[in-house]
GROMACS .gro file of C-alpha atoms in nm:
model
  120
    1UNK     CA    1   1.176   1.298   0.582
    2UNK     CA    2   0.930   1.111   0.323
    3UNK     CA    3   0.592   1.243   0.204
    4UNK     CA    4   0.402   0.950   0.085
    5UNK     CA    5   0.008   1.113  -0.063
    6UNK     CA    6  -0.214   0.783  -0.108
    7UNK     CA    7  -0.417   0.870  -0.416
    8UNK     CA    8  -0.716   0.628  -0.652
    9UNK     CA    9  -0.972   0.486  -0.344
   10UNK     CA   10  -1.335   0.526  -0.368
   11UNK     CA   11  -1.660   0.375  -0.393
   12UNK     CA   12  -1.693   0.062  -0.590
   13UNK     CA   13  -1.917  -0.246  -0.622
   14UNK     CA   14  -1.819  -0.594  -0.515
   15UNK     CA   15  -1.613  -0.802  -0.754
   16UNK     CA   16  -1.494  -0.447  -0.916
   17UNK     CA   17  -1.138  -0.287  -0.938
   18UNK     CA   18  -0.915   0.026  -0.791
   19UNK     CA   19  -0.544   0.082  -0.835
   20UNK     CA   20  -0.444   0.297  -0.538
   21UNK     CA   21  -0.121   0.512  -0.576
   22UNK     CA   22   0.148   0.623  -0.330
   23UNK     CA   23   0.353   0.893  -0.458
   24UNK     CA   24   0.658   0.996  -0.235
   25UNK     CA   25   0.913   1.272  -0.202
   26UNK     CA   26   1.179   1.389  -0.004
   27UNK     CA   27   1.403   1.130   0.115
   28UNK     CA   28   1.671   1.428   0.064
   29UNK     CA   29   2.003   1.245   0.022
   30UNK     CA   30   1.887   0.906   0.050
   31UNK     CA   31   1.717   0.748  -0.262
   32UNK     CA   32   1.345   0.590  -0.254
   33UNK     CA   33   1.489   0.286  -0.386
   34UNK     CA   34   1.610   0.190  -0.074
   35UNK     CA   35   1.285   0.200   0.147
   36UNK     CA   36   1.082  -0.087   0.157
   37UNK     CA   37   0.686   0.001   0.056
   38UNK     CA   38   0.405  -0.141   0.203
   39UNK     CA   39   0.057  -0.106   0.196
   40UNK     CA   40  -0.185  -0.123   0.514
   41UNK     CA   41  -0.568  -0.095   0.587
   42UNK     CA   42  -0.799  -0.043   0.893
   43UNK     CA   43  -1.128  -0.153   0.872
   44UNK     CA   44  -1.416  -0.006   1.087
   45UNK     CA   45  -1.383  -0.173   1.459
   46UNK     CA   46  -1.048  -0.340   1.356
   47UNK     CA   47  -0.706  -0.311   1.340
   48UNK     CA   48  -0.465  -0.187   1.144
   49UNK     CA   49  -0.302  -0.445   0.901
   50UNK     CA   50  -0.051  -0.522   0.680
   51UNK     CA   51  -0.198  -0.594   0.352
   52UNK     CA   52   0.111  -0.610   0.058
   53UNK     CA   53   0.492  -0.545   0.092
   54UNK     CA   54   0.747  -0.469  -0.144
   55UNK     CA   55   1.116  -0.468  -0.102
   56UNK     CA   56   1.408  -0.241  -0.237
   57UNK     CA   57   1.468  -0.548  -0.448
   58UNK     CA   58   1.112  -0.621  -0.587
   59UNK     CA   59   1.020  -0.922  -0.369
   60UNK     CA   60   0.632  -0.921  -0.264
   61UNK     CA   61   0.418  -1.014  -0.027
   62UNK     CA   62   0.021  -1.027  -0.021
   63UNK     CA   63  -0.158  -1.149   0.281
   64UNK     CA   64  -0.364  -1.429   0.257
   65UNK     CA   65  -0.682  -1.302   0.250
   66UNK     CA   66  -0.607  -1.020  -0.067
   67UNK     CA   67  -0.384  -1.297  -0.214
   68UNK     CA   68  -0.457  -1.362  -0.617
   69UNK     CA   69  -0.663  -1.031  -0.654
   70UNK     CA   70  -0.444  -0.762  -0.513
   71UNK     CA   71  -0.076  -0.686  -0.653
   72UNK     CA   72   0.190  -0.427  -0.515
   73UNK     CA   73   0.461  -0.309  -0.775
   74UNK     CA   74   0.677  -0.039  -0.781
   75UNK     CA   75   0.849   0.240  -0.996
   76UNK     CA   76   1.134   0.395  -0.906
   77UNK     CA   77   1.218   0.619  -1.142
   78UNK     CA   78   0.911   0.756  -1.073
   79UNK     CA   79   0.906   0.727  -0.664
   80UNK     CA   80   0.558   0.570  -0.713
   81UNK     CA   81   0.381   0.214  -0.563
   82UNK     CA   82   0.090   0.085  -0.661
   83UNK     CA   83  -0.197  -0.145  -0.531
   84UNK     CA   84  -0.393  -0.275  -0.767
   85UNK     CA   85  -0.720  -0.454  -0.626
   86UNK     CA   86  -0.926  -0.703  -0.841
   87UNK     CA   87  -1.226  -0.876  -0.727
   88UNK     CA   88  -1.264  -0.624  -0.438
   89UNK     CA   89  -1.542  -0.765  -0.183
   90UNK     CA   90  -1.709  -0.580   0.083
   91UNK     CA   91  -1.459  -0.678   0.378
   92UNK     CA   92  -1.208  -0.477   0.176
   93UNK     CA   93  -1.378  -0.186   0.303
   94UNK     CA   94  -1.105   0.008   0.489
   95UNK     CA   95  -0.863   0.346   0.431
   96UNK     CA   96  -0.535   0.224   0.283
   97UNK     CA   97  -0.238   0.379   0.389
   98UNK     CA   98   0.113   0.377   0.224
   99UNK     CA   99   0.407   0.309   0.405
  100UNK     CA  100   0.787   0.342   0.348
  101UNK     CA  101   1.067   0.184   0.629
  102UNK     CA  102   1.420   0.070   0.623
  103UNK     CA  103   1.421  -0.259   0.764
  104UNK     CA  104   1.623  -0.307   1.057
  105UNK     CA  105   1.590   0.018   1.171
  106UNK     CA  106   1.341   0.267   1.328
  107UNK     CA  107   1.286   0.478   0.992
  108UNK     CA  108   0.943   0.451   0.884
  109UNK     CA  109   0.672   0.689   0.715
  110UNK     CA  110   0.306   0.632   0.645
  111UNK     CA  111   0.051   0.862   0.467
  112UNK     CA  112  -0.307   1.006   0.532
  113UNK     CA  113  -0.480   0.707   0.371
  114UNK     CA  114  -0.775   0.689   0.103
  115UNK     CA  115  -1.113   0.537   0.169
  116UNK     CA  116  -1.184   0.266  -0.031
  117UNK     CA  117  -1.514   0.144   0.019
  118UNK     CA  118  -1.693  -0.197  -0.150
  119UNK     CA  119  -2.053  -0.173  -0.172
  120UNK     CA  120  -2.361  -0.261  -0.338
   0.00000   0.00000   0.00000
């Protein structure tokens, strides 16, 4: 089992930043370097979506629409991921969750989310 505790959202105006952090634990006998981390959102009335991926080996992905103002990194030393969020605009509104799976197979964790919420 992984615990992943999303941690940083809030209230901010448009065009400002958050850094959202996922810290994890557990993962008893199997090291966090081997899940791959992602970030997702749901908006109100939409769907839940992938937003940023990292793998074990540090490639990234953004979608298109956070692409050049959010960036996904890791630490494993210290079982952490981060989202940092630039520019933030109002459709951004939406509780980020962290996630952690192996691809390839069924194992995957997500957290309780944190609110992040753009507005004037």
């Amino acid at each position: 089992q992984v615990q992943l505790v999303e941690s940083g959202g809030g209230l901010v105006q448009p065009g400002g930043s958050l850094r959202l952090s996922c810290a994890a634990s557990g993962a008893s006998g199997i090291s966090f370097r081997i899940y791959r981390m992602g970030w997702y959102r749901q908006g109100p009335g939409k769907e839940r979506e992938l937003v940023a991926r990292i793998t074990r080996d540090g490639n990234t992905y953004h979608t298109d629409s956070v692409k050049d103002r959010f960036t996904i990194s890791r630490d494993n030393a210290r079982k952490m991921v981060y989202l940092q969020m630039n520019s933030l605009k109002p459709e951004d509104t939406a509780v980020y969750y962290c996630n952690a799976d192996i691809p390839g197979t069924s194992t995957t964790f997500r957290g309780q989310g944190t609110q992040v919420t753009v507005s004037s």
